[in-house]
Tab-separated table of C-alpha atoms in Angstrom:
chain	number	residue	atom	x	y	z
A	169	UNK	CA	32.309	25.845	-5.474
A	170	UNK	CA	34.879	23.846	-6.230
A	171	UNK	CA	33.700	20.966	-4.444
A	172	UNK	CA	30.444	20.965	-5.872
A	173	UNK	CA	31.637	20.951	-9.273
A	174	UNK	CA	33.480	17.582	-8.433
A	175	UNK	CA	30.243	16.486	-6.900
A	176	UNK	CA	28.585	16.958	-9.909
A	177	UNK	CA	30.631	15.754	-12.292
A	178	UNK	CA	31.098	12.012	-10.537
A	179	UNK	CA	27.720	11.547	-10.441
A	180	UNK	CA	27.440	12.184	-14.277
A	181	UNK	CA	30.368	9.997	-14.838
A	182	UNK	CA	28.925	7.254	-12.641
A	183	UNK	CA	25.616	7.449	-14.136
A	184	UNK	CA	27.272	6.790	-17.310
A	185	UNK	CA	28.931	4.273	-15.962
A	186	UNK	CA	26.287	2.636	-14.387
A	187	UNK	CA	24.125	2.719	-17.098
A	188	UNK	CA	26.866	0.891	-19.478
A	189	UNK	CA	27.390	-1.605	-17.272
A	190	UNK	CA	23.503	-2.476	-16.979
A	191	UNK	CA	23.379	-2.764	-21.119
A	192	UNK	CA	26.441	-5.018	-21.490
A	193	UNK	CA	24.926	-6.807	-18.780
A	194	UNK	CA	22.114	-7.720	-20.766
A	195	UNK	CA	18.130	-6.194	-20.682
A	196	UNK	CA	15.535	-8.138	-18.208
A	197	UNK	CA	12.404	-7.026	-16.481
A	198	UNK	CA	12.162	-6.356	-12.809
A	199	UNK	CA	10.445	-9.453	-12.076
A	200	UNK	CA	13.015	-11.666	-14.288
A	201	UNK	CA	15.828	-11.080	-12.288
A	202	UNK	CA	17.035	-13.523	-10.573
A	203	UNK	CA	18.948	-13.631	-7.384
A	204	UNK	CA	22.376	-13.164	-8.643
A	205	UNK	CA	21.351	-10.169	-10.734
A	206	UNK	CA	19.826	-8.568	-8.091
A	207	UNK	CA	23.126	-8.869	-5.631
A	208	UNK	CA	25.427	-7.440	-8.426
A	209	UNK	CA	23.082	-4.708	-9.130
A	210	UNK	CA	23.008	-3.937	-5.551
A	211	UNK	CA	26.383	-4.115	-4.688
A	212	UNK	CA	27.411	-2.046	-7.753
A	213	UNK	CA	24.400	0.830	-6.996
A	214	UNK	CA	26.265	1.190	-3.656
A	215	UNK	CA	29.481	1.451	-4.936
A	216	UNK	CA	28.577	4.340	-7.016
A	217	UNK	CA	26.393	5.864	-3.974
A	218	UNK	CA	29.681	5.607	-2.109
A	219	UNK	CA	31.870	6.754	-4.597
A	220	UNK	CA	29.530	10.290	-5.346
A	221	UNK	CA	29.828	10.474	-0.886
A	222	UNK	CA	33.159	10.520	-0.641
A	223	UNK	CA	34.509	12.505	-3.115
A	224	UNK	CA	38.154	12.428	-1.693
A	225	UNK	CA	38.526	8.469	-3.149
A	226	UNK	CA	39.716	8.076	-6.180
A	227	UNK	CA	36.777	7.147	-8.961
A	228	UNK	CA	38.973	4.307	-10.056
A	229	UNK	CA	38.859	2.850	-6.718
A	230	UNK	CA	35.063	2.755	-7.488
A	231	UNK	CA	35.420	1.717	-11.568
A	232	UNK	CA	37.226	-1.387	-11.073
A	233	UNK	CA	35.253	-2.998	-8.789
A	234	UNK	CA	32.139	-2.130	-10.616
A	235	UNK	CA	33.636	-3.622	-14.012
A	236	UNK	CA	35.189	-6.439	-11.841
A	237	UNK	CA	31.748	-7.886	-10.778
A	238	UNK	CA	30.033	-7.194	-14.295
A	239	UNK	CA	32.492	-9.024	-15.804
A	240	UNK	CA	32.073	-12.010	-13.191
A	241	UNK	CA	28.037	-11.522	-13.869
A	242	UNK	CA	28.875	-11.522	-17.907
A	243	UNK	CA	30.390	-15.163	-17.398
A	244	UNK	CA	28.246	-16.452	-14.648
A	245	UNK	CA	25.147	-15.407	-17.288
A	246	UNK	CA	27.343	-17.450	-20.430
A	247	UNK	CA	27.319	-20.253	-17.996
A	248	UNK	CA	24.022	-20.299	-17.089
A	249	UNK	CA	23.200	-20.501	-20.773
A	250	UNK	CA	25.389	-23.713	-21.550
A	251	UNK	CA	24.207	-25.507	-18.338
A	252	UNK	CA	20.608	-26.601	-17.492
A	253	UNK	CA	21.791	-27.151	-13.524
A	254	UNK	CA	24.047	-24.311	-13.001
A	255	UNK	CA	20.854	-22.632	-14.079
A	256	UNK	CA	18.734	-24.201	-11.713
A	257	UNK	CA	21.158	-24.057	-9.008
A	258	UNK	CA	21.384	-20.551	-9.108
A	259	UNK	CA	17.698	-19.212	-10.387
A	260	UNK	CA	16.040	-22.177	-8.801
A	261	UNK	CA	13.116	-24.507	-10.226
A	262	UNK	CA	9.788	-22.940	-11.125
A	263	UNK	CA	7.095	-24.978	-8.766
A	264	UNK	CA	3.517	-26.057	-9.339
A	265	UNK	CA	1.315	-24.575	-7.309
A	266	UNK	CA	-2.294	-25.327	-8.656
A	267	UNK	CA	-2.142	-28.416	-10.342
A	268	UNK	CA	-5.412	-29.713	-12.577
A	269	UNK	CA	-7.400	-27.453	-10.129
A	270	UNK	CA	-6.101	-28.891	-7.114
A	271	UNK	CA	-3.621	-26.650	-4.654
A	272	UNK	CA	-0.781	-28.375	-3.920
A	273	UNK	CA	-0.265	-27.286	-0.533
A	274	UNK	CA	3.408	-29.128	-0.327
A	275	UNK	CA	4.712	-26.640	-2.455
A	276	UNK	CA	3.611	-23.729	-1.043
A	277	UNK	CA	5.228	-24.392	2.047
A	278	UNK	CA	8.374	-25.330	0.552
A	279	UNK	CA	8.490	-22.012	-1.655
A	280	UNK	CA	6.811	-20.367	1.557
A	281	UNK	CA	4.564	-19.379	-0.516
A	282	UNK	CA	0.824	-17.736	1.236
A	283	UNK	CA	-2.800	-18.268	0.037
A	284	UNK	CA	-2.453	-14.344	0.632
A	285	UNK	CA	0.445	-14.445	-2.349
A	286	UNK	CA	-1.784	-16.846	-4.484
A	287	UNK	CA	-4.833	-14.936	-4.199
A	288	UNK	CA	-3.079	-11.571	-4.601
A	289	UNK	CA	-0.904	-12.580	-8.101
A	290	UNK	CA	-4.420	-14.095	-9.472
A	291	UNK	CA	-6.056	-10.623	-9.025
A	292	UNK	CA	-3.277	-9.161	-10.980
A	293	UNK	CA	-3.946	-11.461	-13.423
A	294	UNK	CA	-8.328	-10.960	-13.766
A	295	UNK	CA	-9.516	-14.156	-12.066
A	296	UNK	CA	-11.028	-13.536	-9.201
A	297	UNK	CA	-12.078	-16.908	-8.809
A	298	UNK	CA	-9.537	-19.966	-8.603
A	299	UNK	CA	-12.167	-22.586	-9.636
A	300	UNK	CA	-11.064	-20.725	-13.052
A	301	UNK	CA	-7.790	-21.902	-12.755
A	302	UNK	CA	-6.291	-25.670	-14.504
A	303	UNK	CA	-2.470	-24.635	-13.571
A	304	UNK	CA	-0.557	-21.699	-11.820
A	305	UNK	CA	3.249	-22.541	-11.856
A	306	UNK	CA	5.228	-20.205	-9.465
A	307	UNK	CA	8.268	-19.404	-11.844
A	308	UNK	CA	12.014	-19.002	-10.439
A	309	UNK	CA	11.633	-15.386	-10.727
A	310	UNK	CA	8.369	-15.250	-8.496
A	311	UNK	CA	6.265	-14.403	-11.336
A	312	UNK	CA	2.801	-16.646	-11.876
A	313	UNK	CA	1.688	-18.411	-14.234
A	314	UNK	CA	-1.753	-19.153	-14.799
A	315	UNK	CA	-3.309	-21.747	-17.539
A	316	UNK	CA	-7.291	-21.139	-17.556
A	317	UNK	CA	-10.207	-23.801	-17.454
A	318	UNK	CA	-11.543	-23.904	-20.571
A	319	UNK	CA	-15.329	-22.415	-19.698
A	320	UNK	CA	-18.200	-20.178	-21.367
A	321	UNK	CA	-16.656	-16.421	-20.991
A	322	UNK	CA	-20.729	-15.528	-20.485
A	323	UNK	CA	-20.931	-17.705	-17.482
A	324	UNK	CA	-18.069	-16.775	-15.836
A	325	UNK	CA	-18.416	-16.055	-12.046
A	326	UNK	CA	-17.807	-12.930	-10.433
A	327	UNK	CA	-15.529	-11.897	-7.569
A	328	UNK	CA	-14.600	-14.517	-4.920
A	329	UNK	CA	-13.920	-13.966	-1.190
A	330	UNK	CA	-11.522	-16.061	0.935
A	331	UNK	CA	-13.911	-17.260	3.683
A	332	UNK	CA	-11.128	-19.569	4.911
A	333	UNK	CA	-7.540	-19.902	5.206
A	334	UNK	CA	-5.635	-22.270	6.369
A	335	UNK	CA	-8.206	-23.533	8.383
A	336	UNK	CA	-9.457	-20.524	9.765
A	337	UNK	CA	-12.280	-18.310	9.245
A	338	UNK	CA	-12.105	-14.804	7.951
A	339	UNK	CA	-14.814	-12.758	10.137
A	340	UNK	CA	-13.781	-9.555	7.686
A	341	UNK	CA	-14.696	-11.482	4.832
A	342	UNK	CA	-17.801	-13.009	5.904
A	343	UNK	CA	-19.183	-9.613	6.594
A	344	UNK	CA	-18.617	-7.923	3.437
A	345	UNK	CA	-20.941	-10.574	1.934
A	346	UNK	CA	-23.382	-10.029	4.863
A	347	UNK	CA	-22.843	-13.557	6.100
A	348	UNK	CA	-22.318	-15.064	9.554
A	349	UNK	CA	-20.632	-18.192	10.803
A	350	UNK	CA	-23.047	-19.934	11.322
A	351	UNK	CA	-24.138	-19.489	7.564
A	352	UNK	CA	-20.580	-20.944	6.402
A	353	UNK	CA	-20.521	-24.027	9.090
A	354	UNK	CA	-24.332	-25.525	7.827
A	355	UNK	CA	-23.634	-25.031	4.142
A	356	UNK	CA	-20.089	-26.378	4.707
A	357	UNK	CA	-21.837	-29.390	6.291
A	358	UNK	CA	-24.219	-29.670	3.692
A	359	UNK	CA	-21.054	-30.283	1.825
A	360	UNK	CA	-19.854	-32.861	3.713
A	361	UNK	CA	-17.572	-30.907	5.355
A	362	UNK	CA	-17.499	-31.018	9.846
A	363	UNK	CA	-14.279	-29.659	10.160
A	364	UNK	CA	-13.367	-26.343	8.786
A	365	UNK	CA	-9.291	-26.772	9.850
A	366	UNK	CA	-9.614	-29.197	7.802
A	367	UNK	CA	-9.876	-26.694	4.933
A	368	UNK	CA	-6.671	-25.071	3.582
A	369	UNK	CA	-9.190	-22.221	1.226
A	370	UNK	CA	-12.819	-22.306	1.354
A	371	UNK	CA	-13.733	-18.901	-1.124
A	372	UNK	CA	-17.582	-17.812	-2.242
A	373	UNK	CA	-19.078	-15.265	-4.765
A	374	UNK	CA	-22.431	-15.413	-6.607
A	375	UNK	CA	-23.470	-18.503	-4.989
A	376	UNK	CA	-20.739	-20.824	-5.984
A	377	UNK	CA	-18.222	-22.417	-3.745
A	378	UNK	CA	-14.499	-23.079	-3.832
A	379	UNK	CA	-13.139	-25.362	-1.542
A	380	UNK	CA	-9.912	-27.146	-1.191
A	381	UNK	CA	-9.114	-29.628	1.612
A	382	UNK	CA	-5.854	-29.787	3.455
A	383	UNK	CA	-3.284	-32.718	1.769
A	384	UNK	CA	-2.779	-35.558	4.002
A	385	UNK	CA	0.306	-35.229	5.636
C-alpha cells in the first residue's frame, strides 16, 4: 500500500512539475516547435517517466535536471530573440517551394521535401488544385504557407489528381478518373510534351491540366 501511495504521489508532483516548467518555458503550438524545443521536451518527459519507474531515486535527482535544461532552453530562447542567425542556425530558414506558380524542385530536394508532402499540406489547406497556388513557403517549423492566385471564386476548379510524379505515372490515379495511359501520353503530346520523365507533376480534374517540367539540372 505503501508503495503505491509513493507511486501516486510522484506522479502528481511531477505533473506539477512538468507542467510549470512547460509555462515558464513559454506557450507554442505543436507545429511551431522547433527542434530544440522538441529535444528538451523530450528529454525532460523521460526524466519524469523515469523518475515515477523507479521510485527508490530520489525526486531531486529527477528535479534538477529537469530545471537544469529549462533554464538552458529559457536562455537559448532570449538568444534566439536578440540574434537573427542564432535563430536561423538553430530553427533553420523557411524555403520556397512554389514560387510565382512554378515548383522549385531544388528546394524540395534540399528540404527532402515529397510532391506526396506538397500535395498532402495543400489539401489541408482547401486547394485541391496547385494551378491555384502564386507561393507556398515551407516554414522552419514544417508548416506551409500558401499565397492564392488571385481568380473568380465561381470558376474555381474542382479536385485534382496527381497523374504523374516525378516522372512516373500513377496507374491508381488514372483509374479513378476512368482514364488509361494511353489517354495521358496523346493529350500530353498534344501539349508538346514526348517525354513524361521529363515531368516532375502532371495533375488533372474537370478538364484542366497542371503540369510542371523537371528544372534543368
Amino acid at each position: 500500500m505503501e508503495l503505491y501511495f509513493s507511486i501516486i504521489m510522484r506522479t502528481i508532483f511531477l505533473y506539477l512539475i512538468v507542467v510549470f516548467i512547460f509555462r515558464v518555458m513559454g506557450k507554442r503550438e505543436i507545429g511551431e516547435l522547433s527542434i530544440l524545443d522538441l529535444i528538451v521536451f523530450f528529454m525532460i518527459a523521460e526524466m519524469a517517466v523515469v523518475a515515477i519507474e523507479d521510485h527508490n531515486d530520489p525526486l531531486i535527482h529527477s528535479v534538477i535536471p529537469m530545471i537544469l535544461l529549462s533554464i538552458i532552453q529559457i536562455i537559448l530562447s532570449f538568444i534566439s530573440l536578440k540574434s537573427r542567425k542564432f535563430r536561423q542556425f538553430i530553427d533553420g530558414r523557411a524555403t520556397i517551394i512554389i514560387n510565382r506558380g512554378k515548383i522549385d524542385e531544388h528546394a524540395m530536394r534540399k528540404e527532402r521535401y515529397n510532391f506526396d508532402d506538397l500535395i498532402t499540406q495543400l489539401r489541408d489547406k482547401n486547394i485541391n488544385n496547385i494551378h491555384d497556388v502564386e507561393f507556398a513557403i515551407l516554414e522552419a517549423s514544417g508548416r506551409l504557407s500558401v499565397i492564392e492566385r488571385e481568380k473568380n471564386k465561381e470558376n474555381q476548379p474542382g479536385l485534382q489528381f496527381p497523374l504523374i510524379i516525378d516522372g512516373e505515372v500513377q496507374t491508381e490515379n488514372l483509374q479513378k478518373i476512368e482514364k488509361t495511359g494511353e489517354w495521358l501520353r496523346k493529350e500530353l503530346k498534344n501539349r508538346g510534351i514526348k517525354d513524361i520523365t521529363s515531368i516532375s507533376l502532371c495533375t488533372f480534374g474537370e478538364d484542366e491540366f497542371f503540369i510542371d517540367k523537371k528544372d534543368e539540372d
